[in-house]
Short mmCIF file of N, CA, C and O in Angstrom, two decimals:
data_model
loop_
_atom_site.label_atom_id
_atom_site.label_comp_id
_atom_site.label_asym_id
_atom_site.label_seq_id
_atom_site.Cartn_x
_atom_site.Cartn_y
_atom_site.Cartn_z
N MET Q 1 -17.09 9.64 -6.20
CA MET Q 1 -15.90 10.21 -6.39
C MET Q 1 -14.75 9.45 -5.65
O MET Q 1 -14.88 9.26 -4.42
N ALA Q 2 -13.75 9.26 -6.18
CA ALA Q 2 -12.65 8.37 -5.49
C ALA Q 2 -11.62 9.30 -4.92
O ALA Q 2 -11.29 10.40 -5.58
N LYS Q 3 -11.11 8.90 -3.79
CA LYS Q 3 -9.95 9.64 -3.16
C LYS Q 3 -8.80 8.82 -3.14
O LYS Q 3 -8.70 7.84 -2.71
N LYS Q 4 -7.68 9.48 -3.66
CA LYS Q 4 -6.49 8.93 -3.90
C LYS Q 4 -5.61 9.11 -2.74
O LYS Q 4 -5.35 10.22 -2.36
N HIS Q 5 -5.05 8.15 -2.07
CA HIS Q 5 -3.97 8.14 -0.99
C HIS Q 5 -2.71 7.62 -1.46
O HIS Q 5 -2.60 6.50 -2.04
N VAL Q 6 -1.66 8.47 -1.48
CA VAL Q 6 -0.30 7.88 -1.79
C VAL Q 6 0.48 7.31 -0.42
O VAL Q 6 0.64 8.03 0.55
N ILE Q 7 0.76 6.02 -0.51
CA ILE Q 7 1.44 5.36 0.62
C ILE Q 7 2.90 5.67 0.51
O ILE Q 7 3.35 5.99 1.59
N TYR Q 8 3.41 5.47 -0.66
CA TYR Q 8 4.82 5.81 -0.68
C TYR Q 8 4.95 6.02 -2.25
O TYR Q 8 4.29 5.58 -3.06
N LYS Q 9 5.95 7.05 -2.54
CA LYS Q 9 6.32 7.21 -3.79
C LYS Q 9 7.73 7.50 -3.99
O LYS Q 9 8.19 8.69 -3.48
N LYS Q 10 8.70 6.64 -4.44
CA LYS Q 10 10.00 6.88 -4.43
C LYS Q 10 10.36 7.44 -5.86
O LYS Q 10 11.39 8.30 -5.81
N ASP Q 11 9.67 7.28 -6.93
CA ASP Q 11 10.01 7.72 -8.24
C ASP Q 11 8.81 7.36 -9.18
O ASP Q 11 7.83 6.78 -8.52
N ASN Q 12 8.87 7.57 -10.37
CA ASN Q 12 7.72 7.36 -11.12
C ASN Q 12 7.51 5.79 -11.47
O ASN Q 12 6.46 5.23 -11.90
N TRP Q 13 8.46 4.96 -10.85
CA TRP Q 13 8.18 3.59 -11.33
C TRP Q 13 8.23 2.61 -9.91
O TRP Q 13 8.07 1.46 -9.92
N ASN Q 14 8.34 3.26 -8.81
CA ASN Q 14 8.30 2.65 -7.39
C ASN Q 14 7.21 3.39 -6.55
O ASN Q 14 7.70 4.33 -5.91
N MET Q 15 6.06 2.94 -6.45
CA MET Q 15 5.09 3.57 -5.82
C MET Q 15 3.91 2.72 -5.36
O MET Q 15 3.74 1.68 -6.02
N LEU Q 16 3.12 3.06 -4.50
CA LEU Q 16 1.80 2.36 -3.99
C LEU Q 16 0.92 3.47 -3.56
O LEU Q 16 1.08 4.29 -2.77
N THR Q 17 -0.15 3.26 -4.28
CA THR Q 17 -1.37 4.28 -4.02
C THR Q 17 -2.68 3.31 -3.77
O THR Q 17 -2.77 2.21 -4.08
N VAL Q 18 -3.56 4.06 -2.88
CA VAL Q 18 -4.82 3.43 -2.79
C VAL Q 18 -5.85 4.38 -3.04
O VAL Q 18 -5.94 5.49 -2.57
N GLU Q 19 -6.89 3.90 -3.72
CA GLU Q 19 -8.16 4.77 -4.13
C GLU Q 19 -9.36 4.27 -3.30
O GLU Q 19 -9.53 2.92 -3.34
N ALA Q 20 -9.89 5.14 -2.56
CA ALA Q 20 -11.14 4.82 -1.82
C ALA Q 20 -12.36 5.24 -2.62
O ALA Q 20 -12.63 6.46 -2.95
N ARG Q 21 -13.05 4.26 -3.10
CA ARG Q 21 -14.30 4.44 -3.92
C ARG Q 21 -15.45 3.97 -2.98
O ARG Q 21 -15.82 2.82 -3.34
N GLY Q 22 -15.90 4.69 -2.17
CA GLY Q 22 -16.90 4.29 -1.29
C GLY Q 22 -16.50 3.15 -0.32
O GLY Q 22 -15.52 3.36 0.48
N ARG Q 23 -17.07 2.04 -0.39
CA ARG Q 23 -16.58 0.90 0.29
C ARG Q 23 -15.43 0.07 -0.37
O ARG Q 23 -14.66 -0.54 0.40
N GLU Q 24 -15.27 0.39 -1.51
CA GLU Q 24 -14.18 -0.50 -2.24
C GLU Q 24 -12.77 0.38 -2.21
O GLU Q 24 -12.85 1.46 -2.41
N LEU Q 25 -11.75 -0.43 -1.89
CA LEU Q 25 -10.48 0.10 -1.91
C LEU Q 25 -9.61 -0.56 -3.12
O LEU Q 25 -9.38 -1.69 -3.14
N VAL Q 26 -9.17 0.34 -3.94
CA VAL Q 26 -8.27 -0.25 -5.03
C VAL Q 26 -6.85 0.10 -4.67
O VAL Q 26 -6.54 1.34 -4.77
N LEU Q 27 -6.05 -0.85 -4.64
CA LEU Q 27 -4.61 -0.72 -4.26
C LEU Q 27 -3.75 -0.75 -5.55
O LEU Q 27 -4.01 -1.92 -6.22
N ARG Q 28 -2.99 -0.02 -5.88
CA ARG Q 28 -1.98 -0.09 -7.15
C ARG Q 28 -0.49 -0.03 -6.66
O ARG Q 28 -0.24 0.97 -6.08
N GLU Q 29 0.06 -1.02 -7.09
CA GLU Q 29 1.47 -1.06 -6.64
C GLU Q 29 2.34 -1.08 -7.86
O GLU Q 29 2.15 -2.07 -8.77
N ILE Q 30 3.14 -0.13 -8.00
CA ILE Q 30 3.97 -0.07 -9.36
C ILE Q 30 5.53 -0.34 -8.99
O ILE Q 30 5.94 0.39 -8.08
N SER Q 31 6.14 -1.26 -9.58
CA SER Q 31 7.53 -1.45 -9.16
C SER Q 31 8.27 -1.57 -10.61
O SER Q 31 7.79 -2.03 -11.66
N ASP Q 32 9.48 -1.24 -10.47
CA ASP Q 32 10.30 -1.33 -11.70
C ASP Q 32 10.68 -2.72 -12.08
O ASP Q 32 11.21 -3.22 -13.05
N GLN Q 33 10.61 -3.65 -11.11
CA GLN Q 33 10.93 -4.82 -11.19
C GLN Q 33 9.72 -5.89 -11.68
O GLN Q 33 9.82 -6.72 -12.46
N TRP Q 34 8.56 -5.72 -11.03
CA TRP Q 34 7.37 -6.49 -11.28
C TRP Q 34 6.41 -5.83 -11.98
O TRP Q 34 5.23 -6.45 -12.49
N GLY Q 35 6.42 -4.50 -12.34
CA GLY Q 35 5.39 -3.89 -13.26
C GLY Q 35 4.30 -3.43 -12.27
O GLY Q 35 4.53 -2.99 -11.11
N GLU Q 36 3.07 -3.42 -12.90
CA GLU Q 36 1.94 -2.89 -11.89
C GLU Q 36 1.07 -3.98 -11.47
O GLU Q 36 0.63 -4.91 -12.18
N ASP Q 37 0.53 -4.03 -10.15
CA ASP Q 37 -0.13 -4.84 -9.63
C ASP Q 37 -1.33 -4.12 -9.03
O ASP Q 37 -1.09 -3.17 -8.32
N CYS Q 38 -2.60 -4.55 -9.38
CA CYS Q 38 -3.77 -3.91 -8.87
C CYS Q 38 -4.52 -4.99 -8.06
O CYS Q 38 -4.95 -5.95 -8.57
N LEU Q 39 -4.95 -4.55 -6.85
CA LEU Q 39 -5.86 -5.32 -5.77
C LEU Q 39 -7.04 -4.53 -5.58
O LEU Q 39 -6.98 -3.40 -5.26
N THR Q 40 -8.21 -5.34 -5.34
CA THR Q 40 -9.34 -4.57 -4.92
C THR Q 40 -9.93 -5.25 -3.50
O THR Q 40 -9.98 -6.52 -3.51
N PHE Q 41 -9.98 -4.40 -2.65
CA PHE Q 41 -10.54 -4.95 -1.20
C PHE Q 41 -11.81 -4.31 -0.96
O PHE Q 41 -12.13 -3.14 -1.33
N LEU Q 42 -12.83 -5.02 -0.31
CA LEU Q 42 -14.14 -4.66 -0.06
C LEU Q 42 -14.25 -4.21 1.47
O LEU Q 42 -15.26 -3.46 1.69
N SER Q 43 -13.18 -4.13 2.23
CA SER Q 43 -13.12 -3.52 3.56
C SER Q 43 -11.64 -3.32 3.95
O SER Q 43 -10.80 -3.83 3.44
N ARG Q 44 -11.74 -2.27 4.92
CA ARG Q 44 -10.35 -2.00 5.52
C ARG Q 44 -9.56 -3.10 6.21
O ARG Q 44 -8.42 -3.32 6.03
N PRO Q 45 -10.49 -3.93 6.95
CA PRO Q 45 -9.68 -5.11 7.62
C PRO Q 45 -9.03 -5.97 6.79
O PRO Q 45 -8.03 -6.57 7.02
N GLU Q 46 -9.66 -6.18 5.58
CA GLU Q 46 -9.29 -7.00 4.51
C GLU Q 46 -7.99 -6.65 4.01
O GLU Q 46 -6.98 -7.32 3.80
N MET Q 47 -7.95 -5.23 3.71
CA MET Q 47 -6.73 -4.58 3.33
C MET Q 47 -5.54 -4.68 4.25
O MET Q 47 -4.53 -4.95 4.00
N MET Q 48 -5.92 -4.39 5.52
CA MET Q 48 -4.93 -4.40 6.49
C MET Q 48 -4.29 -5.81 6.88
O MET Q 48 -3.17 -5.91 7.07
N GLU Q 49 -5.18 -6.83 6.57
CA GLU Q 49 -4.62 -8.19 6.77
C GLU Q 49 -3.62 -8.30 5.55
O GLU Q 49 -2.43 -8.95 5.88
N TRP Q 50 -3.73 -7.86 4.36
CA TRP Q 50 -2.90 -8.00 3.33
C TRP Q 50 -1.68 -7.18 3.46
O TRP Q 50 -0.49 -7.72 3.27
N VAL Q 51 -1.65 -6.02 4.13
CA VAL Q 51 -0.69 -5.27 4.53
C VAL Q 51 0.17 -5.84 5.37
O VAL Q 51 1.54 -5.78 5.19
N SER Q 52 -0.32 -6.54 6.31
CA SER Q 52 0.43 -7.28 7.42
C SER Q 52 1.43 -8.34 6.86
O SER Q 52 2.42 -8.66 7.28
N LYS Q 53 0.86 -9.08 5.59
CA LYS Q 53 1.44 -10.03 5.06
C LYS Q 53 2.57 -9.50 4.07
O LYS Q 53 3.65 -9.97 3.99
N ARG Q 54 2.18 -8.37 3.46
CA ARG Q 54 3.09 -7.77 2.50
C ARG Q 54 4.12 -7.06 2.84
O ARG Q 54 5.29 -7.07 2.44
N PHE Q 55 4.04 -6.28 4.24
CA PHE Q 55 5.08 -5.51 4.88
C PHE Q 55 5.35 -6.03 6.16
O PHE Q 55 4.90 -5.42 7.17
N PRO Q 56 5.88 -7.32 6.37
CA PRO Q 56 6.14 -7.75 7.77
C PRO Q 56 7.26 -6.86 8.31
O PRO Q 56 8.34 -6.42 7.65
N LYS Q 57 7.28 -6.75 9.64
CA LYS Q 57 8.24 -5.77 10.24
C LYS Q 57 9.64 -6.44 10.22
O LYS Q 57 10.63 -5.62 10.16
N SER Q 58 9.64 -7.60 10.08
CA SER Q 58 11.07 -8.37 10.12
C SER Q 58 11.77 -7.95 8.72
O SER Q 58 12.97 -7.96 8.66
N ASP Q 59 11.16 -7.54 7.72
CA ASP Q 59 11.70 -7.17 6.65
C ASP Q 59 12.42 -5.75 6.69
O ASP Q 59 13.17 -5.48 5.83
N PHE Q 60 11.94 -4.95 7.54
CA PHE Q 60 12.52 -3.56 7.76
C PHE Q 60 13.41 -3.61 9.00
O PHE Q 60 13.52 -2.45 9.72
N ALA Q 61 14.06 -4.61 9.32
CA ALA Q 61 15.02 -4.61 10.38
C ALA Q 61 16.08 -3.62 10.17
O ALA Q 61 16.65 -3.48 9.13
N GLY Q 62 16.33 -2.70 11.13
CA GLY Q 62 17.41 -1.59 11.00
C GLY Q 62 16.55 -0.32 10.49
O GLY Q 62 17.19 0.73 10.42
N ASN Q 63 15.53 -0.36 9.85
CA ASN Q 63 14.70 0.73 9.26
C ASN Q 63 13.31 0.71 9.51
O ASN Q 63 12.44 0.59 8.78
N GLU Q 64 13.00 0.61 10.94
CA GLU Q 64 11.73 0.34 11.48
C GLU Q 64 11.03 1.81 11.23
O GLU Q 64 9.62 1.83 11.22
N ALA Q 65 11.67 2.88 11.12
CA ALA Q 65 10.81 4.18 10.99
C ALA Q 65 10.03 4.18 9.50
O ALA Q 65 8.95 4.58 9.44
N GLU Q 66 10.68 3.46 8.61
CA GLU Q 66 10.06 3.43 7.27
C GLU Q 66 8.83 2.55 7.35
O GLU Q 66 7.61 2.80 6.80
N TRP Q 67 8.97 1.38 8.03
CA TRP Q 67 7.87 0.41 8.21
C TRP Q 67 6.67 1.27 9.02
O TRP Q 67 5.55 1.06 8.58
N GLU Q 68 7.04 1.91 9.98
CA GLU Q 68 5.95 2.63 10.74
C GLU Q 68 5.20 3.63 9.83
O GLU Q 68 4.19 3.96 10.00
N ASP Q 69 6.04 4.48 9.02
CA ASP Q 69 5.49 5.31 8.16
C ASP Q 69 4.55 4.70 7.12
O ASP Q 69 3.37 5.27 6.96
N ILE Q 70 4.83 3.45 6.65
CA ILE Q 70 3.98 2.79 5.72
C ILE Q 70 2.78 2.32 6.35
O ILE Q 70 1.58 2.53 5.87
N ILE Q 71 2.88 1.71 7.55
CA ILE Q 71 1.66 1.22 8.23
C ILE Q 71 0.78 2.45 8.81
O ILE Q 71 -0.42 2.30 8.57
N GLN Q 72 1.40 3.53 9.14
CA GLN Q 72 0.55 4.75 9.66
C GLN Q 72 -0.28 5.21 8.35
O GLN Q 72 -1.52 5.64 8.39
N ALA Q 73 0.38 5.28 7.14
CA ALA Q 73 -0.29 5.74 5.98
C ALA Q 73 -1.55 4.84 5.62
O ALA Q 73 -2.50 5.51 5.26
N PHE Q 74 -1.36 3.58 5.88
CA PHE Q 74 -2.53 2.64 5.56
C PHE Q 74 -3.58 2.78 6.60
O PHE Q 74 -4.78 2.74 6.25
N LYS Q 75 -3.26 3.09 7.91
CA LYS Q 75 -4.29 3.32 8.79
C LYS Q 75 -5.01 4.54 8.75
O LYS Q 75 -6.21 4.68 9.12
N GLU Q 76 -4.51 5.62 8.06
CA GLU Q 76 -5.09 6.89 7.84
C GLU Q 76 -6.22 6.86 6.67
O GLU Q 76 -6.88 7.79 6.59
N ILE Q 77 -6.17 5.77 5.92
CA ILE Q 77 -7.15 5.63 5.01
C ILE Q 77 -8.52 5.47 5.37
O ILE Q 77 -8.82 4.60 6.33
#
């Protein structure tokens, strides 16, 4: 049984979810600009490495609370 975690959901076209299927983590990022991107990770450290590259803190200058919320949501998985 998969457990779905919503990292963020701004509307029906801008969201990021992670499904935990045992050891496997399936990440789906849906964007109105790029469409849907689906990634599969075999471990949490592998996923967190991707997160650190995808969401660098420097991209959230002035809005660090949003960055902290995103990182915290990933850590709770």
